[in-house]
């Protein structure tokens, strides 16, 4: 495992913040229900890195497929604004800055936060 792989992890935004979180980055397009900004302790919210509304609706609809979601999401992340935000976080992770990707998803290791974590730790 590379040093920057350990610097990035995904957690539920509803979990209590930890001193080990480092920079807390919200990676959901919508603010989490019932959570105040103070309680969330979000440091950054780069909406360019979040799945589009259209992609989210497709994925949670009857035709949504996990493998196809990853393919479509990675394609969205190639837009100039998303690519710039992704490279910024990737660079910081390479330097050893601890990044916690926050999502409201029940399983952060199986959704878009996991895709982002993988992309941020790839060389």
Tab-separated table of C-alpha atoms in Angstrom:
chain	number	residue	atom	x	y	z
A	1	UNK	CA	0.000	0.000	0.000
A	2	UNK	CA	1.408	3.361	-0.940
A	3	UNK	CA	1.670	6.214	1.500
A	4	UNK	CA	-1.007	8.244	-0.289
A	5	UNK	CA	-3.364	5.233	-0.339
A	6	UNK	CA	-3.416	5.444	3.459
A	7	UNK	CA	-4.036	9.181	3.249
A	8	UNK	CA	-7.500	8.795	1.660
A	9	UNK	CA	-10.513	7.062	3.091
A	10	UNK	CA	-14.301	7.249	2.878
A	11	UNK	CA	-16.696	7.638	5.804
A	12	UNK	CA	-20.327	8.401	6.403
A	13	UNK	CA	-20.903	12.076	6.985
A	14	UNK	CA	-23.286	11.122	9.804
A	15	UNK	CA	-20.474	9.445	11.785
A	16	UNK	CA	-18.843	11.601	14.448
A	17	UNK	CA	-15.767	13.444	13.214
A	18	UNK	CA	-12.446	11.923	14.228
A	19	UNK	CA	-9.196	13.729	14.978
A	20	UNK	CA	-7.614	11.418	12.358
A	21	UNK	CA	-9.907	12.630	9.558
A	22	UNK	CA	-7.624	15.368	8.319
A	23	UNK	CA	-9.407	17.401	5.633
A	24	UNK	CA	-13.085	16.437	5.540
A	25	UNK	CA	-14.384	16.562	1.957
A	26	UNK	CA	-18.107	16.182	1.235
A	27	UNK	CA	-18.489	14.274	-2.043
A	28	UNK	CA	-22.308	14.293	-2.296
A	29	UNK	CA	-24.128	16.765	-4.545
A	30	UNK	CA	-26.884	17.365	-1.962
A	31	UNK	CA	-26.341	18.438	1.627
A	32	UNK	CA	-27.083	15.500	3.990
A	33	UNK	CA	-30.543	15.594	5.528
A	34	UNK	CA	-30.854	16.563	9.152
A	35	UNK	CA	-27.188	17.455	9.584
A	36	UNK	CA	-26.101	20.957	10.486
A	37	UNK	CA	-23.024	22.461	8.899
A	38	UNK	CA	-21.481	22.820	12.355
A	39	UNK	CA	-22.014	19.138	13.219
A	40	UNK	CA	-20.787	17.919	9.826
A	41	UNK	CA	-17.479	19.771	10.122
A	42	UNK	CA	-17.003	19.738	6.364
A	43	UNK	CA	-13.854	21.513	5.219
A	44	UNK	CA	-14.479	21.333	1.473
A	45	UNK	CA	-17.389	20.564	-0.839
A	46	UNK	CA	-16.115	20.250	-4.428
A	47	UNK	CA	-19.398	19.750	-6.260
A	48	UNK	CA	-17.518	19.141	-9.519
A	49	UNK	CA	-16.486	15.758	-8.075
A	50	UNK	CA	-20.021	14.662	-7.239
A	51	UNK	CA	-22.111	12.473	-9.552
A	52	UNK	CA	-24.526	14.521	-11.653
A	53	UNK	CA	-28.202	14.595	-10.782
A	54	UNK	CA	-28.950	12.670	-13.990
A	55	UNK	CA	-26.432	9.950	-13.137
A	56	UNK	CA	-27.734	9.624	-9.584
A	57	UNK	CA	-31.333	9.308	-10.787
A	58	UNK	CA	-30.369	6.709	-13.403
A	59	UNK	CA	-28.348	4.680	-10.904
A	60	UNK	CA	-31.087	4.621	-8.269
A	61	UNK	CA	-33.740	3.851	-10.881
A	62	UNK	CA	-34.782	0.491	-12.320
A	63	UNK	CA	-31.972	0.397	-14.906
A	64	UNK	CA	-29.084	1.327	-12.601
A	65	UNK	CA	-26.100	-1.025	-12.793
A	66	UNK	CA	-23.070	-0.693	-10.473
A	67	UNK	CA	-20.446	-1.420	-13.141
A	68	UNK	CA	-22.051	0.937	-15.639
A	69	UNK	CA	-22.336	3.575	-12.914
A	70	UNK	CA	-18.567	3.462	-12.355
A	71	UNK	CA	-17.953	3.809	-16.098
A	72	UNK	CA	-20.347	6.773	-16.422
A	73	UNK	CA	-19.085	8.445	-13.249
A	74	UNK	CA	-15.459	8.188	-14.353
A	75	UNK	CA	-16.488	9.752	-17.675
A	76	UNK	CA	-18.081	12.673	-15.800
A	77	UNK	CA	-14.868	13.135	-13.828
A	78	UNK	CA	-13.027	13.823	-17.088
A	79	UNK	CA	-14.733	17.213	-17.465
A	80	UNK	CA	-12.212	20.046	-17.037
A	81	UNK	CA	-13.638	21.298	-13.725
A	82	UNK	CA	-13.847	17.797	-12.217
A	83	UNK	CA	-10.402	16.805	-13.509
A	84	UNK	CA	-8.885	19.910	-11.908
A	85	UNK	CA	-10.562	19.230	-8.552
A	86	UNK	CA	-9.544	15.561	-8.714
A	87	UNK	CA	-5.926	16.442	-9.456
A	88	UNK	CA	-5.879	18.941	-6.582
A	89	UNK	CA	-6.969	16.270	-4.085
A	90	UNK	CA	-4.685	13.649	-5.687
A	91	UNK	CA	-1.702	15.969	-5.321
A	92	UNK	CA	-2.508	16.609	-1.692
A	93	UNK	CA	-2.867	12.886	-0.991
A	94	UNK	CA	0.521	12.237	-2.632
A	95	UNK	CA	2.044	14.756	-0.234
A	96	UNK	CA	0.608	12.748	2.669
A	97	UNK	CA	-2.285	15.044	3.523
A	98	UNK	CA	-5.028	13.003	5.157
A	99	UNK	CA	-8.331	13.235	3.217
A	100	UNK	CA	-11.657	11.894	4.436
A	101	UNK	CA	-14.300	11.614	1.717
A	102	UNK	CA	-17.704	12.098	3.301
A	103	UNK	CA	-20.956	10.711	1.938
A	104	UNK	CA	-24.454	10.079	3.229
A	105	UNK	CA	-24.460	6.663	1.519
A	106	UNK	CA	-25.000	3.764	3.907
A	107	UNK	CA	-21.944	1.943	2.520
A	108	UNK	CA	-19.267	4.475	1.598
A	109	UNK	CA	-16.933	1.691	0.458
A	110	UNK	CA	-19.326	0.653	-2.328
A	111	UNK	CA	-20.411	3.887	-3.995
A	112	UNK	CA	-18.997	6.937	-5.687
A	113	UNK	CA	-16.839	7.789	-2.647
A	114	UNK	CA	-15.013	4.486	-3.136
A	115	UNK	CA	-14.497	5.298	-6.833
A	116	UNK	CA	-13.044	8.678	-5.871
A	117	UNK	CA	-10.803	7.142	-3.191
A	118	UNK	CA	-9.430	4.697	-5.763
A	119	UNK	CA	-8.831	7.434	-8.326
A	120	UNK	CA	-7.106	9.619	-5.741
A	121	UNK	CA	-4.688	6.874	-4.758
A	122	UNK	CA	-3.789	5.672	-8.240
A	123	UNK	CA	-0.492	6.949	-9.528
